[in-house]
Coordinates of C-alpha atoms and ligand atoms in Angstrom, one line a residue:
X1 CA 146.8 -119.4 112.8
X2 CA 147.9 -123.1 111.6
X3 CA 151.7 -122.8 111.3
X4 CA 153.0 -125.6 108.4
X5 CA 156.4 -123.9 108.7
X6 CA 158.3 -125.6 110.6
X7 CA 157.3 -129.9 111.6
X8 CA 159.6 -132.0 109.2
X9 CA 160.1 -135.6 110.8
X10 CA 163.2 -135.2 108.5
X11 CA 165.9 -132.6 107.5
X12 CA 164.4 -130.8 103.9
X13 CA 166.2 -131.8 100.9
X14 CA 168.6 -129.0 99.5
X15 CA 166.9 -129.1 96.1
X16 CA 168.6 -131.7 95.3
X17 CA 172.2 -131.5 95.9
X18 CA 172.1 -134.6 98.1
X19 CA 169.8 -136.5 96.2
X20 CA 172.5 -139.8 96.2
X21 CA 173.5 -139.3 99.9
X22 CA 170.1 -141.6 101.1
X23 CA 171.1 -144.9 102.4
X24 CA 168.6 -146.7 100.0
X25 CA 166.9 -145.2 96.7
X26 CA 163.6 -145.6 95.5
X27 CA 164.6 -145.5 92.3
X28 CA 164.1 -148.9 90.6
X29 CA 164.3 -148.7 87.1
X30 CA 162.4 -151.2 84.9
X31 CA 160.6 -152.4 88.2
X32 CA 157.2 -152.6 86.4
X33 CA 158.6 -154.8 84.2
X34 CA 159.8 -157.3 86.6
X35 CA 157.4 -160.5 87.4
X36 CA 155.1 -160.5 90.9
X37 CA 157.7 -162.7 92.4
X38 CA 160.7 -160.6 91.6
X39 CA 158.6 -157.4 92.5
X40 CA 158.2 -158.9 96.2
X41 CA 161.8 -160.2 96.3
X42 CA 162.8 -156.6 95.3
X43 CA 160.6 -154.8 98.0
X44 CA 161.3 -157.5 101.0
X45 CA 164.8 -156.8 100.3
X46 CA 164.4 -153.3 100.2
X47 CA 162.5 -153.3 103.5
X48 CA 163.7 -156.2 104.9
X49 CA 160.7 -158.2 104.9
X50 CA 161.0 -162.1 106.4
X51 CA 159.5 -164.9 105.1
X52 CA 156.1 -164.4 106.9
X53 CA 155.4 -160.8 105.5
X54 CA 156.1 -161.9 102.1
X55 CA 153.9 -164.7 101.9
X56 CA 151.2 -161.9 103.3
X57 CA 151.6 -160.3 100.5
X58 CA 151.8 -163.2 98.0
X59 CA 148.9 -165.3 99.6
X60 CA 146.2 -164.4 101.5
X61 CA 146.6 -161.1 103.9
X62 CA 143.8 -160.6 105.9
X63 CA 142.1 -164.2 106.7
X64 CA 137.7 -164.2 107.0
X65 CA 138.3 -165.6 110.6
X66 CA 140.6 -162.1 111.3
X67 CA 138.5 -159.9 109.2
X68 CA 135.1 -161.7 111.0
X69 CA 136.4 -160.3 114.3
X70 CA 137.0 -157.2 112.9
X71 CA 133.3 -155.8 112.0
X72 CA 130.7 -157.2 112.5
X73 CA 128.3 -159.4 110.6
X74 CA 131.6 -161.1 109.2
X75 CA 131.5 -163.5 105.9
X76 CA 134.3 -163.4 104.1
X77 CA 136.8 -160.4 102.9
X78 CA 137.4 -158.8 99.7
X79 CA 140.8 -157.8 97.9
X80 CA 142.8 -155.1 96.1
X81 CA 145.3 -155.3 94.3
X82 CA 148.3 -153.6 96.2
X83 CA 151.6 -152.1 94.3
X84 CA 154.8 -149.6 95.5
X85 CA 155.0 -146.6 94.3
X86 CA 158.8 -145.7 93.1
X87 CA 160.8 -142.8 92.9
X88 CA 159.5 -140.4 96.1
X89 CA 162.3 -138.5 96.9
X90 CA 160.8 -136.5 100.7
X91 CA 162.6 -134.1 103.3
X92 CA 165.9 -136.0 102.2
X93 CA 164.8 -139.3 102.3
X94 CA 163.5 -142.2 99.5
X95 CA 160.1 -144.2 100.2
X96 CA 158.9 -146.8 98.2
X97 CA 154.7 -145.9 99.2
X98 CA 152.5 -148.8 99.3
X99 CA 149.0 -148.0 97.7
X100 CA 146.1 -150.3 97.3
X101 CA 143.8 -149.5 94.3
X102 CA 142.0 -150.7 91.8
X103 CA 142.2 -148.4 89.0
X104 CA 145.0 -148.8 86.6
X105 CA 146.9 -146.1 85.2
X106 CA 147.4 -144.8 89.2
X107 CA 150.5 -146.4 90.4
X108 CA 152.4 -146.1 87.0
X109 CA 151.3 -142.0 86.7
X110 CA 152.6 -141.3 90.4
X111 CA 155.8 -143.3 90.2
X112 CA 156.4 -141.2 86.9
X113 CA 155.6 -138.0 88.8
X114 CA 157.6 -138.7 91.5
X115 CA 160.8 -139.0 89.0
X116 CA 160.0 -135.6 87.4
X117 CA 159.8 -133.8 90.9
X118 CA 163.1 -135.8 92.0
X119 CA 165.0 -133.9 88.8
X120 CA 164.2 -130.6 91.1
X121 CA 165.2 -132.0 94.3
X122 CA 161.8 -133.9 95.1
X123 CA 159.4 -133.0 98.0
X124 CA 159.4 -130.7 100.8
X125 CA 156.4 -131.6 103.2
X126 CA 156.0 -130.4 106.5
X127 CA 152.9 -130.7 109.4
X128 CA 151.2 -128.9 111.9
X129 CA 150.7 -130.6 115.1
X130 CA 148.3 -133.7 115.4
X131 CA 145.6 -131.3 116.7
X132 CA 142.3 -132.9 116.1
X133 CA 138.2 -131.3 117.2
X134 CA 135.8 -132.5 119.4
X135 CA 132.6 -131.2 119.1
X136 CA 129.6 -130.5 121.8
X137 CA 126.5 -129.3 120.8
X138 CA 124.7 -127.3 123.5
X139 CA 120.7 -126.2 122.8
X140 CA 118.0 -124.8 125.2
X141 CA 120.5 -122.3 126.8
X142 CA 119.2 -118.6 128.3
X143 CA 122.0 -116.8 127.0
X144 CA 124.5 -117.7 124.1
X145 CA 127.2 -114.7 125.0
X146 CA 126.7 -115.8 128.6
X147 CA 127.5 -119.0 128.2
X148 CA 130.3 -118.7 125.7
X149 CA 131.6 -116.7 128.2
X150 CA 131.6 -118.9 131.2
X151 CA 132.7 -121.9 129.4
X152 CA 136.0 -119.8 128.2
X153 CA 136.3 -118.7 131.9
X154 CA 135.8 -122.3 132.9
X155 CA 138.7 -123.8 129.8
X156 CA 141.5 -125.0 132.2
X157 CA 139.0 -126.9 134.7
X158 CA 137.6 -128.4 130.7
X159 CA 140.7 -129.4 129.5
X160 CA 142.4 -131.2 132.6
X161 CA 139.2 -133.0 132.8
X162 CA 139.7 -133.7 129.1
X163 CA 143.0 -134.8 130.0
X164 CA 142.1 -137.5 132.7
X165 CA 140.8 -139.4 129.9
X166 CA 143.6 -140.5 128.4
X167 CA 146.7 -140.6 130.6
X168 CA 148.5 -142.3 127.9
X169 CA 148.6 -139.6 125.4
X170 CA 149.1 -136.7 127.3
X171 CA 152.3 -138.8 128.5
X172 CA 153.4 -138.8 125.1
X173 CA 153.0 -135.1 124.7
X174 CA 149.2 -134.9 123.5
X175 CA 146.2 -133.3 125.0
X176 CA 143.9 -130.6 125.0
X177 CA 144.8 -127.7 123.6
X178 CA 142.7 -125.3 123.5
X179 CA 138.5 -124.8 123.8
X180 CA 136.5 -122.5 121.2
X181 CA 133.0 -121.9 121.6
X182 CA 131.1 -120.6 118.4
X183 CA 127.0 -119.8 118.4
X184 CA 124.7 -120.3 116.2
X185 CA 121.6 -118.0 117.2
X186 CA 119.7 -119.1 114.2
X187 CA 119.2 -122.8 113.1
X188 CA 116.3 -124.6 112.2
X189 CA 115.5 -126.1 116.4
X190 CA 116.7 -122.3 117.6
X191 CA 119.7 -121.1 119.0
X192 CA 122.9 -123.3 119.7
X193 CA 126.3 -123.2 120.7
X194 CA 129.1 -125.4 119.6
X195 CA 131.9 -126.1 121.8
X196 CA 135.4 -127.5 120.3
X197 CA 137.5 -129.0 122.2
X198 CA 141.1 -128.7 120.3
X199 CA 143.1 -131.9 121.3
X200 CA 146.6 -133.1 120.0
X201 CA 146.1 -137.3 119.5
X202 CA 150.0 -137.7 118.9
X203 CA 150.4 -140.7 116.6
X204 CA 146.6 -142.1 116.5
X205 CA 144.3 -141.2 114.2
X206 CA 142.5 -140.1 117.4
X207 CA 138.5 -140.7 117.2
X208 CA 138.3 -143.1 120.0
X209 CA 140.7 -140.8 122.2
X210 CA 138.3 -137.3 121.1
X211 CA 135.6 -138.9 121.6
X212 CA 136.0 -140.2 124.8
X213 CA 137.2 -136.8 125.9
X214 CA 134.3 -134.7 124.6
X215 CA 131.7 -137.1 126.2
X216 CA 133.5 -137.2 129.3
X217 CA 133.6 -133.1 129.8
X218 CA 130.0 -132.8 128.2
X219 CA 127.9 -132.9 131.6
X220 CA 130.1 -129.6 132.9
X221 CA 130.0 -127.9 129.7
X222 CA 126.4 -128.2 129.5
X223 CA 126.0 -127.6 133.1
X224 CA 128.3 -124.1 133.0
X225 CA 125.9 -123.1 130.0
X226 CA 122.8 -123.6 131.8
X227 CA 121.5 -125.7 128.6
X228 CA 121.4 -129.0 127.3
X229 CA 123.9 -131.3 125.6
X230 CA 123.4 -133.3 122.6
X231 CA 125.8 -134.2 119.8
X232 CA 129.6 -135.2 121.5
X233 CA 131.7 -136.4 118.7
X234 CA 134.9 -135.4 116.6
X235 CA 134.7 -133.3 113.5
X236 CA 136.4 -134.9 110.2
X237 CA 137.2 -131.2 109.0
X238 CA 140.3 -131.4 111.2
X239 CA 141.4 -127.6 109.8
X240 CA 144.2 -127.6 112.7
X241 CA 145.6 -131.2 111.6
X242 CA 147.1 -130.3 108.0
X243 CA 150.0 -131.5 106.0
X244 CA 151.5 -129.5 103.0
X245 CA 153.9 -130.7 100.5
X246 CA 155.4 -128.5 98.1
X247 CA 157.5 -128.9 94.8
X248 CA 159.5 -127.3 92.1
X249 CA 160.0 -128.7 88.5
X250 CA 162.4 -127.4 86.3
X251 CA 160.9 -126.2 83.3
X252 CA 163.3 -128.6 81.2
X253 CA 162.6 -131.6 82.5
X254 CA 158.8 -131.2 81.6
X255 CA 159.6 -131.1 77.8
X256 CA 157.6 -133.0 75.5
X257 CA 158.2 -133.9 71.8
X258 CA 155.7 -131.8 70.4
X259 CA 156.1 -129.3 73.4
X260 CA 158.6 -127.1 75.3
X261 CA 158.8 -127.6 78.9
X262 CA 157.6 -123.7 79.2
X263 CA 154.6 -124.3 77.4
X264 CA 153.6 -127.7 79.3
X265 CA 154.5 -125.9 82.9
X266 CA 152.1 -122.7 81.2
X267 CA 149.4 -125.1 80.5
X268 CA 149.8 -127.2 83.8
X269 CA 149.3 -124.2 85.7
X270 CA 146.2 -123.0 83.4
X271 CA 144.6 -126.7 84.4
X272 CA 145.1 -125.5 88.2
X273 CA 143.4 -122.2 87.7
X274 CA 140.4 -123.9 86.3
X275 CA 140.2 -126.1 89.4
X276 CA 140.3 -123.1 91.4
X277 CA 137.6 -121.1 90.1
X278 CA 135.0 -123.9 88.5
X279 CA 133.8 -126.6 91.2
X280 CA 132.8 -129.0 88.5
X281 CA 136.2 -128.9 87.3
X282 CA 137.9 -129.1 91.0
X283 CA 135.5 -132.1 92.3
X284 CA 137.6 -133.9 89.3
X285 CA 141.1 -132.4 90.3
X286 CA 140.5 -133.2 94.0
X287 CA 139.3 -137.3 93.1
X288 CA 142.6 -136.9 90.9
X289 CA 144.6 -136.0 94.0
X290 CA 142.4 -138.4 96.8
X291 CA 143.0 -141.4 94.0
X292 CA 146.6 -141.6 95.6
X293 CA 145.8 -140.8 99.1
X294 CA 143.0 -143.0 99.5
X295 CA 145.2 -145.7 98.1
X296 CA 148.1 -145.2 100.7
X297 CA 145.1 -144.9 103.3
X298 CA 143.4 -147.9 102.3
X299 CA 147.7 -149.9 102.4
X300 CA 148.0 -148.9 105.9
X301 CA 145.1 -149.5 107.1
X302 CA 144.0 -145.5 107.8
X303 CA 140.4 -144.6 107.5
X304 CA 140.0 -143.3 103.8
X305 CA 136.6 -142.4 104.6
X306 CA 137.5 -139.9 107.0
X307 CA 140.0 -138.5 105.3
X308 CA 137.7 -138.1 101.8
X309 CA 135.5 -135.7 104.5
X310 CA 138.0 -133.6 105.1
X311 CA 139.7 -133.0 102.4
X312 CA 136.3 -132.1 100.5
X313 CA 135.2 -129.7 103.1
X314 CA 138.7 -128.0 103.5
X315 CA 138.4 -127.5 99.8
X316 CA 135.0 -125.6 100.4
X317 CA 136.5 -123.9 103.8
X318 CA 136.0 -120.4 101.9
X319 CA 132.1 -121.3 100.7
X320 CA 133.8 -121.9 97.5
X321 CA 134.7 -125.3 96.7
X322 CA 138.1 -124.9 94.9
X323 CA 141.2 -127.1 93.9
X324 CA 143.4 -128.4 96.9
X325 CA 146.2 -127.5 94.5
X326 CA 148.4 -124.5 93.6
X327 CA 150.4 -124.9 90.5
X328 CA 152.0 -121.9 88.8
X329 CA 155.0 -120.8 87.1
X330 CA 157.8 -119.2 89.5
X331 CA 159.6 -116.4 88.7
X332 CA 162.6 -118.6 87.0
X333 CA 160.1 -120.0 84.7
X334 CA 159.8 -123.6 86.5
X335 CA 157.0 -125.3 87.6
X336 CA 155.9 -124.4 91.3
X337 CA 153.6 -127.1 93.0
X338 CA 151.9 -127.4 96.3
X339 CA 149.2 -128.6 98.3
X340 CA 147.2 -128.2 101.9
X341 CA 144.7 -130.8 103.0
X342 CA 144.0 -132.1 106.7
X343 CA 145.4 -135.4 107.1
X344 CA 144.3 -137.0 109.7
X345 CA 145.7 -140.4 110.0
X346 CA 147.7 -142.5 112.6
X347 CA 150.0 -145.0 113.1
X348 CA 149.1 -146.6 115.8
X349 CA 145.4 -147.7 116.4
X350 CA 142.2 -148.5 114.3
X351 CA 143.1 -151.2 111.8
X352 CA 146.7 -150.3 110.9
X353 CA 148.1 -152.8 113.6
X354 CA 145.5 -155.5 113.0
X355 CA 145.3 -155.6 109.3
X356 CA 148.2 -158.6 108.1
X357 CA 148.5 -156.5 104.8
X358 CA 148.8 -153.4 106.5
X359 CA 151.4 -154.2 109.2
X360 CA 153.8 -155.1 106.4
X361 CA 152.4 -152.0 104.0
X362 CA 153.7 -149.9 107.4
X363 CA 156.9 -151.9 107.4
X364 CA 157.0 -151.2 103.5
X365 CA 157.2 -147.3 104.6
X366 CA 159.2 -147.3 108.0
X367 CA 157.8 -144.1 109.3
X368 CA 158.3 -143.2 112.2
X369 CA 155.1 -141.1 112.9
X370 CA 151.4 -140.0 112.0
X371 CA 153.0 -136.5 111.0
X372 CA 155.6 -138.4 108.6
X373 CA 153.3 -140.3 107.3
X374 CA 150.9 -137.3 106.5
X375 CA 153.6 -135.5 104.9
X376 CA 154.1 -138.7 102.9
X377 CA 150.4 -138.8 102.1
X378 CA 150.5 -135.1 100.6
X379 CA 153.2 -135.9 98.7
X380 CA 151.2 -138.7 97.1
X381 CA 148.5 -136.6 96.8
X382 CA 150.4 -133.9 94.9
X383 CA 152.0 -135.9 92.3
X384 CA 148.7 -137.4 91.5
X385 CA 147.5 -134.5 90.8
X386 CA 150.7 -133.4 88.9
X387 CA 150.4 -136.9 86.7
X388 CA 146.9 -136.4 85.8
X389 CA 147.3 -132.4 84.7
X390 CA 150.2 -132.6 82.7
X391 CA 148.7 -135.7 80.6
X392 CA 145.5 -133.5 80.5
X393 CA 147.7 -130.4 79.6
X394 CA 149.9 -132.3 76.7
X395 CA 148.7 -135.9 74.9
X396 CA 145.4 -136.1 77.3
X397 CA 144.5 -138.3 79.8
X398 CA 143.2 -141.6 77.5
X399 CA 146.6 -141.7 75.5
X400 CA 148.7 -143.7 78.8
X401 CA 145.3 -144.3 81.0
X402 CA 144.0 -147.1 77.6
X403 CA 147.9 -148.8 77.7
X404 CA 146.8 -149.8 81.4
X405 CA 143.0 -150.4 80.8
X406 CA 143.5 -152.7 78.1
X407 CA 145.1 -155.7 81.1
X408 CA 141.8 -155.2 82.5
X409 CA 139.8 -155.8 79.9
X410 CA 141.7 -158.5 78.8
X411 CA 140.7 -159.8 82.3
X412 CA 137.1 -158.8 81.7
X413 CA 137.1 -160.9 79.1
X414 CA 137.9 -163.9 80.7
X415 CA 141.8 -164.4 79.9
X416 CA 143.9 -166.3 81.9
X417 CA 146.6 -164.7 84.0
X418 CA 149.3 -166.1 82.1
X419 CA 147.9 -164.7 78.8
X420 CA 146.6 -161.1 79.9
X421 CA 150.4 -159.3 79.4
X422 CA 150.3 -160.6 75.0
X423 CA 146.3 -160.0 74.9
X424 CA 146.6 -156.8 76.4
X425 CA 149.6 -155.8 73.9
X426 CA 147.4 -157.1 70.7
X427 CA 144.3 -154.7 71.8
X428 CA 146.9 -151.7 72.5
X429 CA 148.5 -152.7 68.6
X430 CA 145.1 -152.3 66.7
X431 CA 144.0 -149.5 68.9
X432 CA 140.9 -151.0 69.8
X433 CA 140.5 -151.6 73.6
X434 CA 137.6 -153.5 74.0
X435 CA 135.9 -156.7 75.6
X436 CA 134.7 -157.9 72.8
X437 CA 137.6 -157.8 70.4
X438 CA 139.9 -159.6 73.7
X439 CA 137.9 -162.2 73.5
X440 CA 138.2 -162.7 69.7
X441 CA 141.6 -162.8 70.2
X442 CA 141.5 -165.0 73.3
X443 CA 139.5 -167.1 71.3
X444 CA 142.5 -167.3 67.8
X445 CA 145.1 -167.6 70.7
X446 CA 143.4 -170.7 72.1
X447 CA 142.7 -172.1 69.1
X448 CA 146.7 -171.5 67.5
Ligands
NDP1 P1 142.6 -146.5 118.6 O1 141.8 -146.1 119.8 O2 142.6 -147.9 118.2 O3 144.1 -146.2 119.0 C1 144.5 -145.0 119.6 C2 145.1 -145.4 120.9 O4 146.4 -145.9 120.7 C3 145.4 -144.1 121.7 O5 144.2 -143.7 122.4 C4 146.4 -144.7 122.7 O6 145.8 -145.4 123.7 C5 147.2 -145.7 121.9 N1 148.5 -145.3 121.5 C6 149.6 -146.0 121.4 N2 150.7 -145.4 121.0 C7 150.3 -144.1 120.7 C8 150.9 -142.9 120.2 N3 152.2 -142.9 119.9 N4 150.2 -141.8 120.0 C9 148.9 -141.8 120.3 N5 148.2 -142.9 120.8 C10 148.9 -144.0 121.0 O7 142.4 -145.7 117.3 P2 142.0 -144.1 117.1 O8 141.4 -143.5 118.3 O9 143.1 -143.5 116.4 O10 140.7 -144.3 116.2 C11 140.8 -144.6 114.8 C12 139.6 -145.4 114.4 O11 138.4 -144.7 114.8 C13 139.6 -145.5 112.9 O12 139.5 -146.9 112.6 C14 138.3 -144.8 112.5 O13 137.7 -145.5 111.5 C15 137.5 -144.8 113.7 N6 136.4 -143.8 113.9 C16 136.3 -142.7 113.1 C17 135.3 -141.8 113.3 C18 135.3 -140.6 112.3 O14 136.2 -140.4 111.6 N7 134.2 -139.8 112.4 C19 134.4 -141.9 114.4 C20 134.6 -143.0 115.2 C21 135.6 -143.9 115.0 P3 146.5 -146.0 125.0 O15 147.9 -145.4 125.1 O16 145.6 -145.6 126.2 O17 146.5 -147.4 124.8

């Protein structure tokens, strides 16, 4: 059984109580309104950036000559736009969270839910070990049972093979763990057997290092099964790498002018239990929650794609696809939130030390691991969710989501960066945010 008890990189907050005793806070108050310059000038000094990782961020990041050697078939790169998300308040400590994105309405609705969850004492998150699956698929074998059997009695010889792999990690306290074997007598090429090999990649992601290890143990696995080998390769539902983060909201703080904070923490908790039991609902919930994830994935360089996997088939782990969310009201009457997902991501390895934009994204967040930055991740991921149910659950969603749209379509339409801020606040005046109508007014601008 996955134990999410007990892994915090740092002591949990105590709901609160010592919510001014961190060194630096994320709490910057009108920092949306601040210009690019001062934005940057705000966050280098906040994380100490130099000279160089500022101009990263305020020129070019990744150059087509870097990103050329990076895949292959190289011309050119393309951008996102990259912001900080404020306010996260985690195990006792403030981040200001990097995301890259191009949806508006994301950065604004997480910083905003990151300041609710701060009034009860902000985010608990905690990790199981970096425990990632290898899979080897076996076929042609006499006897499933038999084999299953004589690969288990055969695990220690498996893993210390497994281990020879990668000296490096099981230095650093990684390794195998464990090997599962589970059959599959009936598929559509007869029976099979799957082997797992359970192995703890520390600080990487881990694909290269899982990989390596299940390919190098396949010729003995297949050869104690008296079968074949075929498939050797990780699985992206990595069910024994998961982060949780959990919250509670006072009831007060969610208040509303048309509604009592009871009522908005009864209807955000309604909006979970639809998620739960519809999956057309929850595929909507779960894009809600992986908006904010994928955007701290894609900042540091993590592999968002691999993460999207596994969060999708962990929320259909039970043949039900279901929310990745609990919300509910606890028995003081305040708003309860938490979430599971795997989280597999690293801080070391793939693109997170190659990327220029990433490096300083990383330097943005000072973590000091792949489980802290996981639990930072879920956190993300929670008040995503939290942002997008309680505008659902009180004004609805188009009410704050148009305010942001409308910059973009001012930008659709053609307007200058120096004009999009006063077109964007003439569309969001007459209520009519579209493309057409910024460029009339582009156009009587111009022309005053
Ligand atoms: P890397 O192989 O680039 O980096 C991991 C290596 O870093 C380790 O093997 C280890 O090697 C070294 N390392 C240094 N410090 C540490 C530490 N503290 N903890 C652990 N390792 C450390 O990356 P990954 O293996 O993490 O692979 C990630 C990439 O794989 C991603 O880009 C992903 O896109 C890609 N990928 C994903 C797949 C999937 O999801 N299905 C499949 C295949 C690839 P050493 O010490 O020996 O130098």
């Amino acid at each position: 059984m996955t134990d999410l008890s007990t892994k915090h990189t740092h002591a949990p907050s105590d709901n609160g109580a010592n919510k001014t005793d961190s060194p630096k806070s994320s709490r910057l108050p009108g920092f949306y309104k601040k210009s690019l310059t001062d934005r940057v000038a705000m966050v280098a000094k906040w994380a100490d950036l130099s000279a160089e990782e500022q101009a990263v961020l305020l020129e070019q990041g990744l150059t087509a000559g870097q990103a050329a050697n990076m895949i292959e078939n190289g011309i050119g790169t393309t951008e996102l736009p990259l912001g900080v998300a404020c306010n996260f308040f985690i195990n006792g400590r403030d981040y200001l969270i990097p995301m890259a994105v191009e949806e508006p309405s994301v950065l604004a609705a997480v910083s905003a839910s990151a300041k609710l969850i701060r009034e009860g004492g902000g985010f608990t998150a905690t990790t199981t070990d970096p425990v990632m699956i290898g899979q080897i698929q076996l076929l042609d074998i006499p006897d499933l049972e038999v084999a299953a059997a004589t690969i288990q009695a055969h695990k220690e010889e498996l893993m210390a093979q497994a281990n020879q792999c990668s000296p490096s990690i099981v230095a650093r306290g990684g390794g195998a763990r464990d090997i599962e074997t589970r059959p599959f007598p009936d598929t559509p090429v007869g029976p099979m057997l799957i082997v797992h090999l359970l192995y703890d990649t520390r600080d990487a992601m881990g694909a290269n290092a899982i990989n390596t290890a299940v390919e190098a143990i396949a010729p003995r696995v297949a050869e104690l099964s008296r079968g074949r080998a075929n498939l050797r390769i990780l699985s992206n539902l990595t069910d024994r790498r998961l982060a949780r983060a959990v919250c509670t909201i006072p009831a007060a703080a969610l208040a509303t002018k048309e509604m009592s904070g009871a009522q908005v923490a009864r209807q955000i908790a309604e909006a979970n239990a639809f998620a739960v039991v519809d999956p057309y609902r929850a595929a909507t919930h779960n894009k809600g929650i992986m908006n904010g994830i994928d955007a701290v994935c894609l900042a540091t360089g993590n592999d968002w794609r691999a993460i999207e996997a596994g969060a999708h088939a962990y929320a259909a782990r039970n043949g039900h696809y279901s929310a990745l969310t609990d919300w509910h009201v606890d028995a003081n009457g305040d708003l309860y939130g938490e979430i599971v997902l795997p989280l597999a991501v690293g801080v070391v390895g793939g693109a997170t030390k190659v990327h220029p934009t990433a490096k300083v994204a990383m330097k943005i967040l000072n973590v000091q691991s792949a489980a802290e930055l996981a639990q930072i991740m879920a956190c993300v991921g929670l008040a995503q969710n939290l942002a997008a149910i309680k505008a659902m659950a009180t004004v609805g969603i188009q009410h704050g989501h148009m305010r942001m749209h409308a910059r973009q379509v001012a930008m659709a339409a053609g307007t200058p960066d120096d004009l999009v801020e006063t077109i964007a606040e003439q569309l969001i005046n007459e209520e009519n945010i579209r493309v057409e109508r910024a460029k009339e007014i582009l156009n009587m601008v111009r022309e005053a």
